[in-house]
Amino acid sequence: MQFRKIRLTGFKSFVDPTELIIEPGLTGIVGPNGCGKSNLVEAIRWVMGETSAKQMRGGEMNDVIFGGTSNKPARNIAEVGVLMDNSARRAPVGFNEHLELEITRRIERDKGSAYRVNGKEVRARDVQLLFADASTGARSPGLVSQGRIGSIINAKPSDRRMLLEEAA
Amino acid sequence: MQFRKIRLTGFKSFVDPTELIIEPGLTGIVGPNGCGKSNLVEAIRWVMGETSAKQMRGGEMNDVIFGGTSNKPARNIAEVGVLMDNSARRAPVGFNEHLELEITRRIERDKGSAYRVNGKEVRARDVQLLFADASTGARSPGLVSQGRIGSIINAKPSDRRMLLEEAA
Amino acid sequence: GRERLLASFGKVNASFEELFVRLFGGGRAYLELIESDDPLEAGLQIMASPPGKKLQALSLLSGGEQALTALALIFAVFLTNPSPICVLDEVDAPLDDSNVDRFCLLLEHIAKETGTRFLVVTHHRMTMARMDRLFGVTMAERGISQLVSVDLTGVERLRAIA
Amino acid sequence: GRERLLASFGKVNASFEELFVRLFGGGRAYLELIESDDPLEAGLQIMASPPGKKLQALSLLSGGEQALTALALIFAVFLTNPSPICVLDEVDAPLDDSNVDRFCLLLEHIAKETGTRFLVVTHHRMTMARMDRLFGVTMAERGISQLVSVDLTGVERLRAIA
Ligand SMILES: Nc1ncnc2c1ncn2[C@@H]1O[C@H](COP(=O)(O)OP(=O)(O)OP(=O)(O)O)[C@@H](O)[C@H]1O
Ligand SMILES: Nc1ncnc2c1ncn2[C@@H]1O[C@H](COP(=O)(O)OP(=O)(O)OP(=O)(O)O)[C@@H](O)[C@H]1O
Ligand SMILES: [Mg+2]
Ligand SMILES: [Mg+2]
């Protein structure tokens, strides 16, 4: 399975529908401090089933919904979708009949998250297993957040060992 | 009192005698990773009487002495000197007769540090008080080490309050 | 004990509010003592809203916004008792160019107001361009550092050493 | 449990030793389990010697050397089970130009070997110059992010947005 594109609406500072195409090789993301680059990174983690609001720099999961500005009111719904290419037909059973897989996660304020794969409602667990099967996921070693390098450097040796446990 | 220059010999990666002139305004220090910039910063902290080896990224104070390379043997002595201008005659009693003050700290492997002011041997405490009187010193808020910003951001609120206590 | 801490808090907070606006070119921020009525037991919370954004706790700001806010706090404490020397080791690492510009303006301002001499360790080309002079640290011989004077007009040559 | 961790340790360590040399252009490093004979209780210690320098624990290296070593560890774990996507948020912040160059070479190498697609958030001009394409994130309207395509030849214009 391979990533094709990410779509965000109402997710943190990305209030309007936004689409990021994921092409082969190296794609750079640039911009001034506070413009939303890490928010974009968090959207990818979130749609893959991240359950800890703390990992998203929030106190609760509602915090990922666009909170409003002085000119625009807050929203009540946030949605992130990821389009996967499944032409190699390696997706888990139950999801493997399609050439493309669209996984979406939608949160409604105070009502929690709902997940869909190609429009069909599934549980968070199904999405987490789907991505784990594709060697990725919210806790993948390949998702390196902005504070991660610092916390590896400053970690106690016993905490660092847990890095290995995730690889085992 | 104002800083004029810093001299280092045998201090960490600065094995040969090195002199840094401290002029008015803004002086930039540049160079590749690992070339010795933070070592220079630590030398300034050290000569002002820093007592914690941990603050110098070491296990013990001997670690500030040049440890040798594949081509050069380790040294047994490290010395840092700072030349202060005292033309405003504001230095503490006992040090105020001179227009210039040279404070040096010298460490001999396994024999600890010796401090001198204009050649006369003094205690570490005298040097710490001298710099405190000049509104500076090893724990001055004006010495911002490489990890400091990160630790302020990640600090627990009670630890951050201690910042204020140092200012009080 | 308690009065001194509260007086110091008031002084640092006033300075912090002003420095934040200088560094961000707007917005507002303030400090608050939380978790206890006793200031000697309380925690120091930082609330900040960069220009045009909602007021939030420090932890919800972006990486660069957090660093710039922490710098405002460091300088606020510094200015309650300015030192003749101020040494900054790579504090500008997470900042973009416009924030670095305001950061350098603040250093120039403090240098002029208090006579403080600054040593600024940096990898940022824009910071280098704003210095009065540059010293390069090199390791021509492995493991051995040497200090060299760097020509300010030769900033492009710095690509090789920084 | 124990065998799996030891097998994983062996695999990650081998990969780590090789990646360290690629990122530093030399030197050597290795991982070791310390503080306990039981691997499930042990700590993970990192020993490293950048080219020409003594072998030391991670804590004694410079800021940039520590970051580059941590990157070697992250990629060593990554390569035991390569993911189709790898997202790196400002991991190059403390690196100088020559280390950034080797870092980008490694990303190109991994992309070619495993088909992994990389998203690299960066403020570093040299990293931007090595990307296959660039997207800019802007906040033209305060507090609201928009994604724009950035022309690779327009890197100088990036001064305004990064
Ligand atoms: N729920 C939300 N609604 C609206 N805005 C939000 C929300 N959550 C966070 N933000 C805003 O998003 C901004 C943070 O963006 P982000 O962390 O992505 O910046 P960045 O581009 O990574 O910057 P840096 O280069 O400093 O790391 C903050 O200004 C914050 O106010
Ligand atoms: N006692 C010592 N003797 C010899 N070399 C030492 C000693 N202590 C530290 N070093 C060396 O000094 C180097 C660290 O230098 P320093 O931390 O000043 O780098 P830096 O220029 O600040 O780099 P960065 O830009 O990555 O922060 C390390 O390579 C370390 O091996
Ligand atoms: Mg960020
Ligand atoms: Mg350093």
Short mmCIF file of C-alpha atoms in Angstrom, two decimals, chain A residues 31-35 38 56-59 63 67-70 146, chain C residues 52-54 59-66 94-96 98-99:
data_model
loop_
_atom_site.label_atom_id
_atom_site.label_comp_id
_atom_site.label_asym_id
_atom_site.label_seq_id
_atom_site.Cartn_x
_atom_site.Cartn_y
_atom_site.Cartn_z
CA GLY A 31 6.81 28.15 5.98
CA PRO A 32 7.21 30.63 8.87
CA ASN A 33 6.88 29.79 12.56
CA GLY A 34 3.32 28.98 13.57
CA CYS A 35 1.92 28.74 10.03
CA SER A 38 3.36 20.60 12.45
CA MET A 56 -1.39 16.02 19.35
CA ARG A 57 -0.37 18.81 21.75
CA GLY A 58 -3.92 18.96 23.12
CA GLY A 59 -5.68 18.46 26.42
CA ASP A 63 -8.68 20.38 20.58
CA GLY A 67 -11.02 26.62 17.42
CA GLY A 68 -11.84 29.88 15.63
CA THR A 69 -10.03 33.17 15.16
CA SER A 70 -11.05 36.78 15.81
CA GLN A 146 9.23 18.14 16.31
CA GLY C 52 -3.95 37.26 15.46
CA LYS C 53 -4.15 34.02 17.43
CA LYS C 54 -6.10 32.88 20.48
CA SER C 59 2.42 24.04 25.30
CA LEU C 60 -0.10 24.69 22.52
CA LEU C 61 2.11 27.09 20.56
CA SER C 62 4.29 26.06 17.61
CA GLY C 63 7.95 25.09 18.16
CA GLY C 64 9.28 28.46 17.02
CA GLU C 65 6.60 30.39 18.94
CA GLN C 66 7.52 28.49 22.12
CA PRO C 94 13.97 27.09 15.56
CA LEU C 95 13.24 30.67 14.43
CA ASP C 96 12.26 31.77 10.93
CA SER C 98 11.26 37.43 10.41
CA ASN C 99 11.48 36.27 14.03
#
